[in-house]
CSV table of C-alpha atoms in Angstrom, one decimal:
chain,number,residue,atom,x,y,z
A,1,MET,CA,-43.7,20.7,32.8
A,2,SER,CA,-42.7,22.3,36.1
A,3,ARG,CA,-43.9,25.8,37.0
A,4,SER,CA,-40.4,27.1,36.6
A,5,ASP,CA,-40.3,26.0,32.9
A,6,ALA,CA,-43.6,27.7,32.0
A,7,THR,CA,-43.6,30.9,30.0
A,8,PRO,CA,-43.8,33.8,32.5
A,9,ASP,CA,-47.1,35.6,32.5
A,10,PRO,CA,-46.3,39.3,31.8
A,11,TYR,CA,-49.4,40.4,33.6
A,12,ALA,CA,-48.9,38.3,36.8
A,13,ASP,CA,-46.9,41.0,38.5
A,14,PRO,CA,-47.2,44.8,38.0
A,15,ILE,CA,-44.8,46.1,35.5
A,16,ALA,CA,-42.6,48.9,36.9
A,17,PHE,CA,-42.6,52.4,35.5
A,18,GLY,CA,-39.1,51.9,34.1
A,19,GLN,CA,-40.0,48.7,32.3
A,20,ARG,CA,-43.0,50.4,30.8
A,21,MET,CA,-40.9,53.3,29.7
A,22,GLN,CA,-38.3,51.0,28.1
A,23,ILE,CA,-41.0,49.0,26.2
A,24,ARG,CA,-42.6,52.2,24.9
A,25,ARG,CA,-39.2,53.6,23.9
A,26,GLN,CA,-38.1,50.5,22.0
A,27,SER,CA,-41.5,50.1,20.3
A,28,ARG,CA,-41.1,53.7,19.0
A,29,GLY,CA,-37.5,52.9,17.8
A,30,ILE,CA,-36.0,55.7,20.0
A,31,SER,CA,-32.6,55.1,21.4
A,32,ARG,CA,-31.6,55.9,25.0
A,33,PRO,CA,-29.3,58.8,23.9
A,34,VAL,CA,-32.0,60.3,21.7
A,35,LEU,CA,-34.6,60.2,24.5
A,36,ALA,CA,-32.1,61.5,27.0
A,37,GLY,CA,-31.3,64.4,24.8
A,38,LEU,CA,-34.9,65.3,24.2
A,39,LEU,CA,-35.5,65.2,28.0
A,40,GLY,CA,-32.3,67.2,28.8
A,41,LYS,CA,-31.0,64.2,30.8
A,42,SER,CA,-28.0,61.8,30.3
A,43,PRO,CA,-28.3,58.3,28.7
A,44,SER,CA,-27.2,56.8,32.0
A,45,TRP,CA,-30.2,58.5,33.7
A,46,VAL,CA,-32.6,56.9,31.2
A,47,LYS,CA,-30.9,53.5,31.8
A,48,GLN,CA,-31.2,53.8,35.5
A,49,VAL,CA,-34.9,54.8,35.4
A,50,GLU,CA,-35.6,51.9,33.1
A,51,GLY,CA,-33.6,49.5,35.3
A,52,GLY,CA,-35.4,50.7,38.4
A,53,GLN,CA,-32.1,51.9,40.0
A,54,ILE,CA,-33.6,55.4,40.6
A,55,GLN,CA,-37.0,56.4,41.7
A,56,VAL,CA,-39.9,57.2,39.4
A,57,PRO,CA,-39.6,60.8,38.1
A,58,LYS,CA,-41.9,63.6,39.2
A,59,LEU,CA,-45.1,64.4,37.3
A,60,PRO,CA,-43.6,67.1,35.0
A,61,THR,CA,-40.9,64.7,33.7
A,62,ILE,CA,-43.4,61.8,33.4
A,63,LEU,CA,-45.7,64.0,31.3
A,64,ARG,CA,-42.7,64.9,29.0
A,65,ILE,CA,-41.8,61.3,28.6
A,66,ALA,CA,-45.4,60.5,27.8
A,67,GLU,CA,-45.4,63.2,25.1
A,68,LEU,CA,-42.1,62.0,23.5
A,69,LEU,CA,-43.2,58.4,23.5
A,70,ARG,CA,-46.7,59.2,22.3
A,71,VAL,CA,-48.3,57.5,25.3
A,72,ARG,CA,-52.0,58.3,24.9
A,73,ASP,CA,-53.2,57.1,28.3
A,74,LEU,CA,-51.0,58.1,31.2
A,75,SER,CA,-51.9,54.9,33.1
A,76,ASP,CA,-50.2,52.9,30.3
A,77,LEU,CA,-46.9,54.4,31.4
A,78,THR,CA,-47.4,54.7,35.2
A,79,GLY,CA,-49.3,51.5,35.7
A,80,ASP,CA,-51.7,53.4,38.0
A,81,GLU,CA,-55.2,52.3,36.9
A,82,GLY,CA,-56.6,55.3,38.8
A,83,ALA,CA,-54.7,57.7,36.6
A,84,HIS,CA,-56.6,57.4,33.3
A,85,VAL,CA,-55.6,60.7,31.6
A,86,ASP,CA,-55.8,60.6,27.8
A,87,LEU,CA,-53.1,63.0,26.8
A,88,PHE,CA,-53.4,63.1,23.0
A,89,ILE,CA,-57.1,62.4,22.5
A,90,GLY,CA,-59.7,65.0,23.3
A,91,PRO,CA,-63.3,64.4,24.3
A,92,GLY,CA,-65.8,62.9,21.9
A,93,HIS,CA,-67.6,65.8,20.3
A,94,PRO,CA,-71.4,65.8,20.5
A,95,ARG,CA,-71.6,65.8,16.6
A,96,LEU,CA,-69.2,62.8,16.3
A,97,ALA,CA,-72.0,60.2,16.2
A,98,ALA,CA,-73.8,62.0,13.4
A,99,VAL,CA,-70.7,62.4,11.3
A,100,LYS,CA,-69.7,58.8,11.9
A,101,ALA,CA,-73.1,57.6,10.8
A,102,ALA,CA,-72.9,59.5,7.5
A,103,ILE,CA,-69.4,58.2,6.8
A,104,ASP,CA,-70.4,54.6,7.6
A,105,ALA,CA,-73.6,54.6,5.5
A,106,PHE,CA,-73.4,53.5,1.9
A,107,PRO,CA,-77.0,53.4,0.6
A,108,LEU,CA,-77.2,51.6,-2.8
A,109,THR,CA,-80.4,53.2,-3.9
A,110,ALA,CA,-81.6,56.9,-3.9
A,111,ASP,CA,-84.9,58.5,-4.6
A,112,ARG,CA,-83.4,61.9,-5.5
A,113,ALA,CA,-80.8,63.3,-7.9
A,114,ALA,CA,-77.4,64.3,-6.5
A,115,PRO,CA,-76.6,68.0,-6.3
A,116,SER,CA,-74.4,69.3,-9.1
A,117,ALA,CA,-70.6,69.5,-8.7
A,118,LEU,CA,-70.8,73.3,-8.7
A,119,HIS,CA,-73.4,73.2,-5.9
A,120,LEU,CA,-71.2,70.8,-3.8
A,121,ARG,CA,-68.1,73.0,-4.5
A,122,HIS,CA,-69.9,76.1,-3.1
A,123,ARG,CA,-71.0,74.2,0.0
A,124,LEU,CA,-67.6,72.7,0.6
A,125,ASP,CA,-65.9,76.1,0.3
A,126,ARG,CA,-68.4,77.6,2.8
A,127,ALA,CA,-67.6,74.7,5.2
A,128,TRP,CA,-63.8,75.4,4.9
A,129,THR,CA,-64.5,79.1,5.5
A,130,ALA,CA,-66.5,78.2,8.6
A,131,ARG,CA,-63.8,76.0,9.9
A,132,HIS,CA,-61.3,78.8,9.7
A,133,GLU,CA,-63.5,81.7,11.0
A,134,ALA,CA,-65.6,80.1,13.7
A,135,PRO,CA,-64.1,79.8,17.2
A,136,ASN,CA,-66.3,76.7,17.8
A,137,HIS,CA,-65.2,75.3,14.4
A,138,ARG,CA,-65.8,71.6,15.3
A,139,GLN,CA,-69.4,72.4,16.2
A,140,VAL,CA,-70.0,74.3,13.0
A,141,VAL,CA,-68.2,71.8,10.7
A,142,GLY,CA,-69.9,68.9,12.6
A,143,GLU,CA,-73.3,70.3,11.7
A,144,LEU,CA,-72.4,70.7,8.0
A,145,LEU,CA,-70.6,67.4,7.4
A,146,PRO,CA,-73.3,64.7,7.5
A,147,ASP,CA,-75.4,66.2,4.7
A,148,LEU,CA,-72.3,67.1,2.8
A,149,ILE,CA,-70.9,63.6,3.1
A,150,ARG,CA,-74.1,62.0,1.9
A,151,ASP,CA,-74.5,64.3,-1.0
A,152,ALA,CA,-70.9,63.9,-2.1
A,153,GLN,CA,-71.2,60.1,-2.0
A,154,LEU,CA,-74.4,60.3,-4.0
A,155,ALA,CA,-72.8,62.5,-6.6
A,156,ALA,CA,-69.9,60.1,-7.0
A,157,ARG,CA,-72.4,57.2,-7.5
A,158,GLN,CA,-74.6,59.0,-10.0
A,159,ALA,CA,-71.9,60.5,-12.2
A,160,ASP,CA,-72.4,59.1,-15.7
A,161,THR,CA,-69.4,60.3,-17.6
A,162,ALA,CA,-65.7,59.9,-17.0
A,163,PRO,CA,-65.1,63.7,-16.5
A,164,ALA,CA,-68.1,63.9,-14.2
A,165,ARG,CA,-66.9,60.9,-12.2
A,166,ARG,CA,-63.4,62.4,-11.8
A,167,ALA,CA,-64.9,65.7,-10.7
A,168,ALA,CA,-67.2,64.0,-8.2
A,169,GLN,CA,-64.4,61.9,-6.7
A,170,SER,CA,-62.2,65.0,-6.3
A,171,ILE,CA,-65.0,66.7,-4.3
A,172,LEU,CA,-65.7,63.5,-2.3
A,173,SER,CA,-62.0,63.2,-1.4
A,174,GLU,CA,-62.0,66.8,-0.2
A,175,VAL,CA,-65.1,66.2,1.9
A,176,TYR,CA,-63.3,63.2,3.5
A,177,SER,CA,-60.3,65.5,4.1
A,178,LEU,CA,-62.6,68.0,5.9
A,179,SER,CA,-64.0,65.1,7.9
A,180,GLN,CA,-60.5,64.1,9.0
A,181,PHE,CA,-59.9,67.5,10.5
A,182,PHE,CA,-63.1,67.0,12.5
A,183,VAL,CA,-62.4,63.4,13.5
A,184,ALA,CA,-58.8,64.0,14.5
A,185,TYR,CA,-57.9,63.8,18.2
A,186,GLN,CA,-61.3,62.3,19.0
A,187,PRO,CA,-61.8,58.9,20.7
A,188,ASP,CA,-62.4,56.9,17.5
A,189,SER,CA,-59.0,56.1,15.8
A,190,ALA,CA,-60.6,53.5,13.5
A,191,LEU,CA,-62.9,56.1,12.1
A,192,LEU,CA,-59.9,58.5,11.4
A,193,TRP,CA,-58.1,55.8,9.5
A,194,ARG,CA,-61.3,54.9,7.5
A,195,VAL,CA,-61.7,58.5,6.5
A,196,ALA,CA,-58.0,58.9,5.5
A,197,GLU,CA,-58.1,55.8,3.4
A,198,ARG,CA,-61.3,56.8,1.6
A,199,SER,CA,-60.0,60.2,0.9
A,200,MET,CA,-56.9,58.7,-0.8
A,201,VAL,CA,-59.0,56.2,-2.8
A,202,ALA,CA,-61.3,58.9,-4.0
A,203,ALA,CA,-58.3,61.2,-4.8
A,204,GLN,CA,-56.6,58.6,-6.9
A,205,ASP,CA,-59.9,57.9,-8.8
A,206,SER,CA,-60.2,61.7,-9.4
A,207,GLU,CA,-56.7,61.8,-11.0
A,208,ASP,CA,-56.5,65.4,-9.5
A,209,PRO,CA,-52.9,66.1,-8.4
A,210,ARG,CA,-54.1,68.6,-5.7
A,211,ALA,CA,-56.6,66.1,-4.3
A,212,ILE,CA,-54.0,63.3,-4.2
A,213,GLY,CA,-51.5,65.6,-2.5
A,214,ILE,CA,-53.9,66.7,0.2
A,215,ALA,CA,-55.0,63.1,0.9
A,216,ALA,CA,-51.3,62.1,1.2
A,217,TRP,CA,-50.6,65.1,3.4
A,218,LEU,CA,-53.3,64.2,5.8
A,219,ALA,CA,-52.4,60.4,5.8
A,220,ALA,CA,-48.8,61.3,6.6
A,221,GLN,CA,-50.0,63.3,9.6
A,222,ALA,CA,-52.2,60.4,10.8
A,223,HIS,CA,-49.2,58.1,10.6
A,224,ARG,CA,-46.8,60.5,12.3
A,225,ASP,CA,-49.3,61.3,15.1
A,226,SER,CA,-49.6,57.6,15.8
A,227,GLY,CA,-45.8,57.3,16.0
A,228,ALA,CA,-45.4,55.5,12.7
A,229,PHE,CA,-42.6,57.8,11.4
A,230,ASP,CA,-41.5,55.4,8.6
A,231,ALA,CA,-45.0,55.2,7.2
A,232,ALA,CA,-45.4,59.0,7.4
A,233,ASP,CA,-42.2,59.4,5.5
A,234,ALA,CA,-43.1,56.8,2.9
A,235,VAL,CA,-46.4,58.5,2.1
A,236,THR,CA,-44.9,62.0,2.1
A,237,MET,CA,-42.0,61.1,-0.2
A,238,GLU,CA,-44.2,59.1,-2.6
A,239,ALA,CA,-46.5,62.1,-3.0
A,240,LEU,CA,-43.6,64.5,-3.5
A,241,ARG,CA,-42.2,62.2,-6.2
A,242,TYR,CA,-45.6,62.2,-7.9
A,243,LEU,CA,-45.9,66.0,-7.8
A,244,GLU,CA,-42.3,66.9,-8.6
A,245,PRO,CA,-42.6,66.7,-12.4
A,246,LEU,CA,-45.8,68.8,-12.3
A,247,LEU,CA,-44.4,71.7,-10.3
A,248,PRO,CA,-42.8,73.8,-13.1
A,249,ASP,CA,-46.3,74.4,-14.6
A,250,ALA,CA,-48.3,74.0,-11.4
A,251,ASP,CA,-51.0,76.4,-10.2
A,252,ASP,CA,-51.0,77.8,-6.7
A,253,GLY,CA,-53.2,75.0,-5.4
A,254,VAL,CA,-50.7,72.3,-6.4
A,255,LEU,CA,-47.7,74.3,-5.4
A,256,SER,CA,-49.2,74.9,-2.0
A,257,VAL,CA,-49.8,71.2,-1.3
A,258,ALA,CA,-46.2,70.4,-2.4
A,259,GLY,CA,-44.9,73.0,0.0
A,260,ALA,CA,-47.1,71.5,2.8
A,261,LEU,CA,-45.7,68.0,2.1
A,262,GLN,CA,-42.2,69.4,2.2
A,263,PHE,CA,-42.8,70.8,5.6
A,264,GLU,CA,-44.4,67.5,6.7
A,265,ALA,CA,-41.1,65.8,5.9
A,266,GLY,CA,-39.3,68.3,8.1
A,267,TYR,CA,-41.9,67.9,10.9
A,268,THR,CA,-41.4,64.2,10.9
A,269,ALA,CA,-37.6,64.6,10.8
A,270,ALA,CA,-37.9,66.9,13.8
A,271,ARG,CA,-39.9,64.3,15.7
A,272,ARG,CA,-37.1,61.9,14.9
A,273,ALA,CA,-34.6,64.4,16.4
A,274,GLN,CA,-32.9,64.8,13.0
A,275,THR,CA,-31.9,68.4,13.2
A,276,GLY,CA,-30.2,68.9,9.8
A,277,SER,CA,-32.9,67.1,7.9
A,278,ALA,CA,-35.7,69.0,9.7
A,279,TRP,CA,-34.3,72.4,8.9
A,280,GLY,CA,-33.3,71.3,5.4
A,281,TRP,CA,-36.9,70.4,4.6
A,282,TRP,CA,-38.1,73.7,6.2
A,283,ASP,CA,-35.8,75.6,3.9
A,284,ARG,CA,-37.2,73.8,0.9
A,285,ALA,CA,-40.8,74.5,2.0
A,286,GLU,CA,-39.9,78.2,2.5
A,287,LYS,CA,-38.5,78.4,-1.1
A,288,THR,CA,-41.8,76.9,-2.3
A,289,ALA,CA,-43.8,79.4,-0.3
A,290,LYS,CA,-41.9,82.3,-1.8
A,291,LYS,CA,-43.1,81.2,-5.3
A,292,LEU,CA,-46.7,81.9,-4.1
A,293,PRO,CA,-48.3,85.3,-4.1
A,294,ALA,CA,-47.6,87.2,-0.8
A,295,ASP,CA,-51.3,87.1,0.2
A,296,HIS,CA,-51.9,83.5,-0.8
A,297,TYR,CA,-53.3,81.3,2.0
A,298,ASP,CA,-54.3,77.7,1.3
A,299,MET,CA,-57.7,77.0,2.6
A,300,ILE,CA,-56.9,73.3,3.5
A,301,THR,CA,-53.2,73.1,4.4
A,302,SER,CA,-52.8,76.8,5.6
A,303,PHE,CA,-49.6,76.8,3.5
A,304,SER,CA,-48.4,80.3,2.7
A,305,GLN,CA,-45.5,82.7,3.2
A,306,ALA,CA,-47.2,83.7,6.4
A,307,ILE,CA,-47.2,80.2,7.9
A,308,MET,CA,-43.5,79.6,7.6
A,309,GLY,CA,-42.7,81.5,10.7
A,310,ALA,CA,-45.1,79.4,12.7
A,311,HIS,CA,-43.7,76.3,11.1
A,312,ALA,CA,-40.2,77.4,12.2
A,313,VAL,CA,-41.5,77.5,15.8
A,314,THR,CA,-42.8,74.0,15.4
A,315,VAL,CA,-39.5,72.6,14.1
A,316,ALA,CA,-37.5,74.2,16.9
A,317,VAL,CA,-40.0,73.0,19.6
A,318,GLU,CA,-40.0,69.4,18.2
A,319,LEU,CA,-36.2,69.4,18.3
A,320,HIS,CA,-36.4,70.7,21.9
A,321,GLN,CA,-34.3,73.7,21.1
A,322,GLY,CA,-35.7,76.0,23.8
A,323,GLY,CA,-33.8,79.2,23.0
A,324,GLU,CA,-34.2,78.8,19.3
A,325,SER,CA,-37.9,78.1,19.6
A,326,VAL,CA,-38.4,81.3,21.6
A,327,ARG,CA,-36.4,83.3,19.0
A,328,GLN,CA,-38.5,81.8,16.2
A,329,ALA,CA,-41.7,82.7,18.2
A,330,ALA,CA,-40.6,86.3,18.5
A,331,LYS,CA,-40.0,86.5,14.7
A,332,ALA,CA,-43.3,84.8,13.8
A,333,ASP,CA,-46.3,87.1,13.3
A,334,GLU,CA,-49.4,85.1,14.2
A,335,LYS,CA,-51.7,88.0,13.2
A,336,VAL,CA,-51.2,87.3,9.5
A,337,ILE,CA,-52.5,83.7,10.0
A,338,LYS,CA,-56.0,84.0,8.7
A,339,SER,CA,-57.4,80.8,10.3
A,340,ARG,CA,-58.6,80.9,13.9
A,341,PRO,CA,-57.7,77.2,14.6
A,342,ARG,CA,-54.3,77.7,12.9
A,343,ARG,CA,-53.7,80.8,15.0
A,344,ALA,CA,-54.6,78.9,18.1
A,345,ARG,CA,-52.3,76.0,17.1
A,346,HIS,CA,-49.5,78.5,16.6
A,347,ARG,CA,-50.1,79.9,20.1
A,348,ILE,CA,-49.9,76.4,21.5
A,349,GLU,CA,-46.6,75.9,19.7
A,350,GLU,CA,-45.4,79.2,21.2
A,351,ALA,CA,-46.5,78.0,24.6
A,352,ARG,CA,-44.4,74.9,24.2
A,353,ALA,CA,-41.4,77.0,23.2
A,354,TYR,CA,-41.8,79.2,26.3
A,355,GLN,CA,-42.1,76.2,28.6
A,356,LEU,CA,-39.0,74.6,27.0
A,357,ASP,CA,-37.2,77.9,27.7
A,358,GLY,CA,-38.1,77.9,31.4
A,359,GLN,CA,-40.9,80.5,31.1
A,360,PRO,CA,-44.0,78.6,32.3
A,361,ASP,CA,-46.0,81.7,33.3
A,362,THR,CA,-45.6,83.0,29.7
A,363,ALA,CA,-46.6,79.6,28.4
A,364,LEU,CA,-49.8,79.7,30.4
A,365,ALA,CA,-50.6,83.2,29.2
A,366,THR,CA,-50.0,82.1,25.7
A,367,LEU,CA,-52.4,79.2,26.1
A,368,ASP,CA,-55.0,81.6,27.4
A,369,LYS,CA,-54.7,83.5,24.1
A,370,ALA,CA,-55.0,80.2,22.2
A,371,PHE,CA,-58.3,79.5,24.0
A,372,GLU,CA,-59.5,83.0,23.1
A,373,ALA,CA,-58.8,82.3,19.4
A,374,ALA,CA,-60.3,78.9,19.1
A,375,PRO,CA,-61.5,77.0,22.3
A,376,GLU,CA,-62.1,73.8,20.3
A,377,THR,CA,-58.5,73.7,19.0
A,378,ILE,CA,-56.9,73.8,22.4
A,379,GLN,CA,-59.4,71.4,24.0
A,380,TYR,CA,-58.3,68.7,21.6
A,381,ASN,CA,-54.5,69.4,21.6
A,382,GLY,CA,-52.4,67.0,23.6
A,383,TYR,CA,-49.5,69.3,24.0
A,384,ALA,CA,-51.6,72.1,25.5
A,385,ARG,CA,-53.3,69.5,27.8
A,386,ARG,CA,-49.9,68.3,28.9
A,387,ILE,CA,-48.6,71.8,29.8
A,388,VAL,CA,-51.7,72.6,31.7
A,389,LEU,CA,-51.7,69.4,33.7
A,390,GLU,CA,-48.0,69.8,34.5
A,391,GLU,CA,-48.5,73.4,35.8
A,392,THR,CA,-51.4,72.4,38.0
A,393,GLU,CA,-48.6,70.7,40.1
A,394,ALA,CA,-46.4,73.8,40.1
A,395,ARG,CA,-44.8,74.9,43.4
A,396,PHE,CA,-46.1,78.5,43.1
A,397,PRO,CA,-49.7,79.0,44.2
A,398,GLU,CA,-50.5,81.7,41.6
A,399,ARG,CA,-49.3,79.5,38.7
A,400,ARG,CA,-51.2,76.5,40.1
A,401,ARG,CA,-54.3,78.7,40.2
A,402,ARG,CA,-54.0,79.9,36.6
A,403,ALA,CA,-53.3,76.4,35.4
A,404,SER,CA,-56.2,75.0,37.3
A,405,GLU,CA,-58.6,77.7,35.9
A,406,LEU,CA,-57.4,76.8,32.3
A,407,ALA,CA,-57.7,73.1,33.1
A,408,VAL,CA,-61.4,73.6,34.0
A,409,LYS,CA,-62.0,75.5,30.7
A,410,LEU,CA,-60.4,72.5,28.9
A,411,GLY,CA,-62.5,70.0,30.7
A,412,LEU,CA,-59.4,68.4,32.4
A,413,LEU,CA,-60.6,69.3,35.9
A,414,ALA,CA,-64.1,69.7,37.4
A,415,ALA,CA,-65.2,73.2,38.2
């Protein structure tokens, strides 16, 4: 066989930026018109970039393309092996190894009795409280999780009646859910999926509707954040079909997780640039929230009447509706969000809104407030990292300085 008849080696020559962009876009199932709309460009501009007819965009545009296509390492898009910047994964937390060891261990024998379900419930509630109240919430939760995981696993193994087993599995599922919050956006995606799957298995064994809904809610997020929108929708819709018959008589806990799932459907629709569907699901979630007491705040999902304003900002931002996202940010009152990390997340969404609306200085000021609320939230948030990196290249010296100072705090630049 002649050399010309051989299958081309895709790695023999460097792949141009435009080709990499096209491969990523097609693998995500995003059309040129949709990507163009989200970037504020024309479809012909996207086609010309992909075809190499026009030069590689500047860094701010590259970063936005990377965000939309969920490119985790910037070098995968640029081809520059010297530009390894992981946009959507934060640093490995010092407690990650200990948490991973506890998750991976399955001892078959034990020389002690498992704690009671009530004891585990109190510890788990304290862990959730710590997650919401501590600015260094990953550190605090990372210290509590290893023993909590081991004891919950032990309780599930030693349960000797059907009701006890179901109760133990419900707690174990929730412990894995807390673990997923800790593991998320850290450099061990296999561990994240292992935790998500174990949470769902334990939830199903528990036959507890709230546990099943929470496990599905977190699994949908994991799928969506990896770019698997169809899988995210499948999990969300199946969970909602399961919960729907229970809602007329549901308590606040089950109602909250149903509302959280409704918003997840809207969030995924917004990521798909499906405007009508996104706002339609937000409306359904808001109606569910209004059925809850005014002061209700779900400890796991944060679902509440108070959170719907923040959710509206997220939908508008994901749809790249700059003006609408700023209007929603002005309406939302982040002070009523009881959780530090959730307040910080809302500040990050506000910052995205301001940047979309052409207010980068306000965006940076808002990210500073997110850092004050919960440093370990913003350090692991890919959107915040992208905005900061982009503004370190700003034309204005004062903005570059502010962005660089924040980049140092986030560990993106050396001091």
